[in-house]
């Protein structure tokens, strides 16, 4: 029997830390492979906290969160027992968000996201049998409104990686990683349309003879979560008091404060908000609300107290996903006995809701082409990646601009697959990082 050679130790990770999902690749010798962590290598970007227990992430976080909801279903304050976070990356890249309190302890944004990445690193180290402290992290093309703000926010991502246990940290634009997911097999002028959960990012490059010349990069705070929010604002938040009225001390009726009902529309604000302030405001508004609005506000309060955000947001997200294959779907959700919603949504109605987003995506593509000094006809190949790139309205947009030249990459793994190759080609992003 022939002895098999031991696999070289892993020396470097490439991590696509996504708003919705996270994927890890590792370099062993001269090979790069996707690590089969969680569900087929795709880790849901979710974090679960419980008192006196280790944190959990991904599918385990969903499972433990569901068990906790059932076990504590009669509790008057679930947030004192457990917390569940999604879209952590959106909070990390929001300069207005400094952190949140969990069980009486303040957690900076970098530490909260760092806990998630620390668990990702632990799982990766277990899978490879190595202790890897080098990482290439994908990042959106645009983090800040100007170079100074962008560098500062990249610094937050750098601190997050340090908290996770990494010491040598490089950054690569996410669409550049996707472009190199198959090495440099693409030839000619290539445009990558990376449409994920949190951002839309575009890179244009000229590829030939194993060389990559970046011609343009562009990005926008537009992702699948934005589309979910559009759907929620159009069909869901009205069931929780949006457009409602409350009576002032002078007897006048005013519109319900939008920041109250935004708790059902914003897909990451709710778990990170100052919950006591929100709850107290709703309690104060209930007695002064119109009769028709009182049960809606009571439902909103119950929604918050029972930690039901993930369930609702997941139903909205799944409805959006179904509309990529079906002409109609429904969003069904209940907060007994106050709210019972069953909203039918057609694909044309959804496309009407997101039409401004499609227009913004078109403008971003044209701006990137202008920066590269190119016209749509000059592009040889367009590669669309990211979970949101499968939405028909955006597929049509790309086909209209680049007929016959659009192909689908691996929606969830393309970015991670090319991060290490991008680093090897010197395509890293330089920024102002804090010292280790």
Short mmCIF file of C-alpha atoms in Angstrom, two decimals, residues 139-351:
data_model
loop_
_atom_site.label_atom_id
_atom_site.label_comp_id
_atom_site.label_asym_id
_atom_site.label_seq_id
_atom_site.Cartn_x
_atom_site.Cartn_y
_atom_site.Cartn_z
CA UNK A 139 -14.15 44.60 0.93
CA UNK A 140 -16.69 46.70 -0.97
CA UNK A 141 -15.26 49.09 -3.54
CA UNK A 142 -16.67 52.05 -1.62
CA UNK A 143 -16.73 52.19 2.17
CA UNK A 144 -16.60 55.94 2.78
CA UNK A 145 -17.75 59.05 0.96
CA UNK A 146 -14.17 60.28 0.48
CA UNK A 147 -10.67 58.76 0.71
CA UNK A 148 -10.23 59.77 4.35
CA UNK A 149 -13.55 58.26 5.42
CA UNK A 150 -12.89 55.18 3.29
CA UNK A 151 -9.52 54.61 4.94
CA UNK A 152 -11.06 55.07 8.38
CA UNK A 153 -13.73 52.46 7.69
CA UNK A 154 -11.16 50.05 6.24
CA UNK A 155 -9.40 50.59 9.55
CA UNK A 156 -12.50 49.28 11.32
CA UNK A 157 -12.36 46.13 9.20
CA UNK A 158 -8.65 45.85 10.04
CA UNK A 159 -9.42 46.04 13.78
CA UNK A 160 -12.10 43.41 13.28
CA UNK A 161 -9.53 41.04 11.76
CA UNK A 162 -7.10 41.73 14.60
CA UNK A 163 -9.82 40.93 17.14
CA UNK A 164 -10.45 37.67 15.28
CA UNK A 165 -6.80 36.65 15.70
CA UNK A 166 -5.24 37.59 12.38
CA UNK A 167 -1.96 39.49 12.30
CA UNK A 168 -1.12 39.90 8.59
CA UNK A 169 -4.12 41.44 6.84
CA UNK A 170 -4.62 42.43 3.20
CA UNK A 171 -7.71 43.78 1.46
CA UNK A 172 -8.98 43.15 -2.06
CA UNK A 173 -12.01 44.67 -3.73
CA UNK A 174 -14.73 42.03 -3.80
CA UNK A 175 -15.45 42.17 -7.56
CA UNK A 176 -11.72 41.83 -8.26
CA UNK A 177 -11.79 38.59 -6.27
CA UNK A 178 -14.74 37.39 -8.35
CA UNK A 179 -12.90 38.32 -11.55
CA UNK A 180 -10.00 36.06 -10.58
CA UNK A 181 -12.06 33.15 -9.29
CA UNK A 182 -10.92 31.13 -12.31
CA UNK A 183 -7.42 32.57 -12.29
CA UNK A 184 -6.82 34.65 -15.40
CA UNK A 185 -8.79 32.45 -17.77
CA UNK A 186 -11.05 35.36 -18.73
CA UNK A 187 -9.55 37.29 -21.63
CA UNK A 188 -10.20 40.76 -23.00
CA UNK A 189 -12.18 43.54 -21.34
CA UNK A 190 -14.11 42.04 -18.42
CA UNK A 191 -16.74 43.69 -16.24
CA UNK A 192 -17.79 42.08 -12.95
CA UNK A 193 -21.23 42.97 -11.59
CA UNK A 194 -21.11 41.96 -7.93
CA UNK A 195 -24.56 42.39 -6.40
CA UNK A 196 -24.67 41.00 -2.88
CA UNK A 197 -26.68 41.54 0.25
CA UNK A 198 -25.23 44.91 1.20
CA UNK A 199 -23.54 46.56 -1.78
CA UNK A 200 -23.33 46.67 -5.55
CA UNK A 201 -19.72 46.68 -6.73
CA UNK A 202 -18.29 46.85 -10.24
CA UNK A 203 -14.77 46.27 -11.50
CA UNK A 204 -13.56 46.52 -15.09
CA UNK A 205 -10.23 45.07 -16.16
CA UNK A 206 -8.22 44.16 -19.21
CA UNK A 207 -6.97 40.58 -18.92
CA UNK A 208 -4.46 38.89 -21.21
CA UNK A 209 -1.31 36.77 -21.10
CA UNK A 210 -1.74 36.16 -17.38
CA UNK A 211 -1.78 39.89 -16.66
CA UNK A 212 -4.60 41.92 -15.12
CA UNK A 213 -4.88 45.68 -15.58
CA UNK A 214 -7.66 47.26 -13.53
CA UNK A 215 -9.40 50.01 -15.50
CA UNK A 216 -12.19 51.08 -13.13
CA UNK A 217 -13.86 50.28 -9.82
CA UNK A 218 -17.21 51.62 -8.64
CA UNK A 219 -19.55 50.88 -5.77
CA UNK A 220 -22.88 51.78 -4.25
CA UNK A 221 -24.72 51.10 -0.99
CA UNK A 222 -27.32 49.00 -2.76
CA UNK A 223 -27.87 45.32 -2.12
CA UNK A 224 -30.42 42.63 -1.50
CA UNK A 225 -31.20 44.11 1.91
CA UNK A 226 -32.15 47.37 0.18
CA UNK A 227 -34.66 45.49 -1.97
CA UNK A 228 -36.05 43.69 1.07
CA UNK A 229 -36.51 47.07 2.72
CA UNK A 230 -38.37 48.34 -0.36
CA UNK A 231 -40.68 45.34 -0.14
CA UNK A 232 -41.20 45.84 3.58
CA UNK A 233 -42.00 49.53 3.20
CA UNK A 234 -44.49 48.82 0.43
CA UNK A 235 -46.31 45.85 1.96
CA UNK A 236 -45.39 45.24 5.61
CA UNK A 237 -44.81 48.29 7.80
CA UNK A 238 -48.36 49.54 7.29
CA UNK A 239 -49.45 46.60 9.46
CA UNK A 240 -47.27 47.96 12.30
CA UNK A 241 -48.47 51.56 12.41
CA UNK A 242 -46.90 53.26 9.41
CA UNK A 243 -49.19 56.08 8.19
CA UNK A 244 -50.87 55.93 11.59
CA UNK A 245 -51.80 58.94 13.69
CA UNK A 246 -51.46 59.88 17.35
CA UNK A 247 -53.06 62.66 19.38
CA UNK A 248 -50.92 65.37 20.99
CA UNK A 249 -51.64 67.15 24.28
CA UNK A 250 -53.30 69.96 22.30
CA UNK A 251 -55.69 67.51 20.66
CA UNK A 252 -54.06 67.62 17.23
CA UNK A 253 -53.31 64.41 15.34
CA UNK A 254 -49.81 63.94 13.97
CA UNK A 255 -48.21 61.26 11.82
CA UNK A 256 -46.65 58.34 13.64
CA UNK A 257 -42.86 58.87 13.99
CA UNK A 258 -41.21 57.02 11.13
CA UNK A 259 -38.26 55.90 13.25
CA UNK A 260 -40.71 53.78 15.23
CA UNK A 261 -42.05 51.86 12.24
CA UNK A 262 -38.58 51.75 10.68
CA UNK A 263 -37.85 49.08 13.28
CA UNK A 264 -39.74 46.70 10.96
CA UNK A 265 -38.16 47.98 7.74
CA UNK A 266 -34.47 48.33 8.57
CA UNK A 267 -32.91 44.91 8.43
CA UNK A 268 -30.11 45.50 10.87
CA UNK A 269 -31.17 48.46 13.00
CA UNK A 270 -33.58 46.56 15.21
CA UNK A 271 -31.22 44.26 17.15
CA UNK A 272 -28.64 47.05 17.50
CA UNK A 273 -31.02 49.84 18.50
CA UNK A 274 -31.44 51.21 21.98
CA UNK A 275 -34.28 48.85 22.75
CA UNK A 276 -35.47 50.48 25.97
CA UNK A 277 -35.91 53.83 24.24
CA UNK A 278 -37.84 52.25 21.38
CA UNK A 279 -40.10 50.21 23.65
CA UNK A 280 -40.88 53.17 25.91
CA UNK A 281 -41.74 55.37 22.93
CA UNK A 282 -44.18 52.77 21.58
CA UNK A 283 -45.78 52.36 25.02
CA UNK A 284 -46.26 56.13 25.26
CA UNK A 285 -47.84 56.27 21.80
CA UNK A 286 -50.35 53.44 22.23
CA UNK A 287 -52.83 55.37 24.46
CA UNK A 288 -52.72 58.38 22.13
CA UNK A 289 -53.01 56.46 18.86
CA UNK A 290 -56.20 56.29 16.83
CA UNK A 291 -58.37 53.27 17.57
CA UNK A 292 -57.38 51.62 14.29
CA UNK A 293 -53.68 52.11 15.04
CA UNK A 294 -53.60 50.85 18.64
CA UNK A 295 -53.46 47.12 17.76
CA UNK A 296 -50.77 47.81 15.19
CA UNK A 297 -48.55 49.48 17.79
CA UNK A 298 -49.29 46.71 20.28
CA UNK A 299 -48.23 44.25 17.60
CA UNK A 300 -45.04 46.24 17.03
CA UNK A 301 -44.27 46.15 20.75
CA UNK A 302 -44.90 42.41 20.88
CA UNK A 303 -42.77 41.98 17.74
CA UNK A 304 -39.85 43.63 19.52
CA UNK A 305 -40.39 41.99 22.91
CA UNK A 306 -40.62 38.52 21.36
CA UNK A 307 -37.49 39.00 19.23
CA UNK A 308 -39.39 38.17 16.03
CA UNK A 309 -37.28 40.24 13.64
CA UNK A 310 -35.33 37.44 12.00
CA UNK A 311 -38.46 35.43 11.25
CA UNK A 312 -40.17 38.37 9.52
CA UNK A 313 -37.06 39.49 7.65
CA UNK A 314 -36.42 35.94 6.46
CA UNK A 315 -39.99 35.68 5.13
CA UNK A 316 -39.58 38.93 3.22
CA UNK A 317 -36.24 37.77 1.84
CA UNK A 318 -37.67 34.41 0.77
CA UNK A 319 -40.59 36.16 -0.95
CA UNK A 320 -38.11 38.27 -2.91
CA UNK A 321 -36.15 35.17 -3.88
CA UNK A 322 -39.30 33.33 -5.01
CA UNK A 323 -40.18 36.22 -7.32
CA UNK A 324 -37.08 35.41 -9.37
CA UNK A 325 -38.77 32.16 -10.45
CA UNK A 326 -42.47 32.90 -9.99
CA UNK A 327 -44.82 35.65 -11.13
CA UNK A 328 -46.57 35.92 -7.76
CA UNK A 329 -45.87 35.08 -4.14
CA UNK A 330 -47.13 35.99 -0.68
CA UNK A 331 -45.71 37.29 2.58
CA UNK A 332 -47.50 35.80 5.56
CA UNK A 333 -46.73 36.75 9.15
CA UNK A 334 -48.60 37.02 12.43
CA UNK A 335 -48.11 38.65 15.82
CA UNK A 336 -51.13 37.21 17.64
CA UNK A 337 -53.57 38.63 18.44
CA UNK A 338 -52.65 42.04 17.04
CA UNK A 339 -51.24 41.59 13.55
CA UNK A 340 -52.16 39.10 10.85
CA UNK A 341 -50.76 39.92 7.43
CA UNK A 342 -51.02 38.02 4.16
CA UNK A 343 -49.73 40.21 1.36
CA UNK A 344 -49.77 38.99 -2.23
CA UNK A 345 -46.94 40.40 -4.35
CA UNK A 346 -46.56 40.05 -8.12
CA UNK A 347 -43.28 40.30 -9.97
CA UNK A 348 -44.43 43.42 -11.89
CA UNK A 349 -45.40 45.08 -8.59
CA UNK A 350 -42.03 44.20 -7.07
CA UNK A 351 -40.20 45.50 -10.13
#
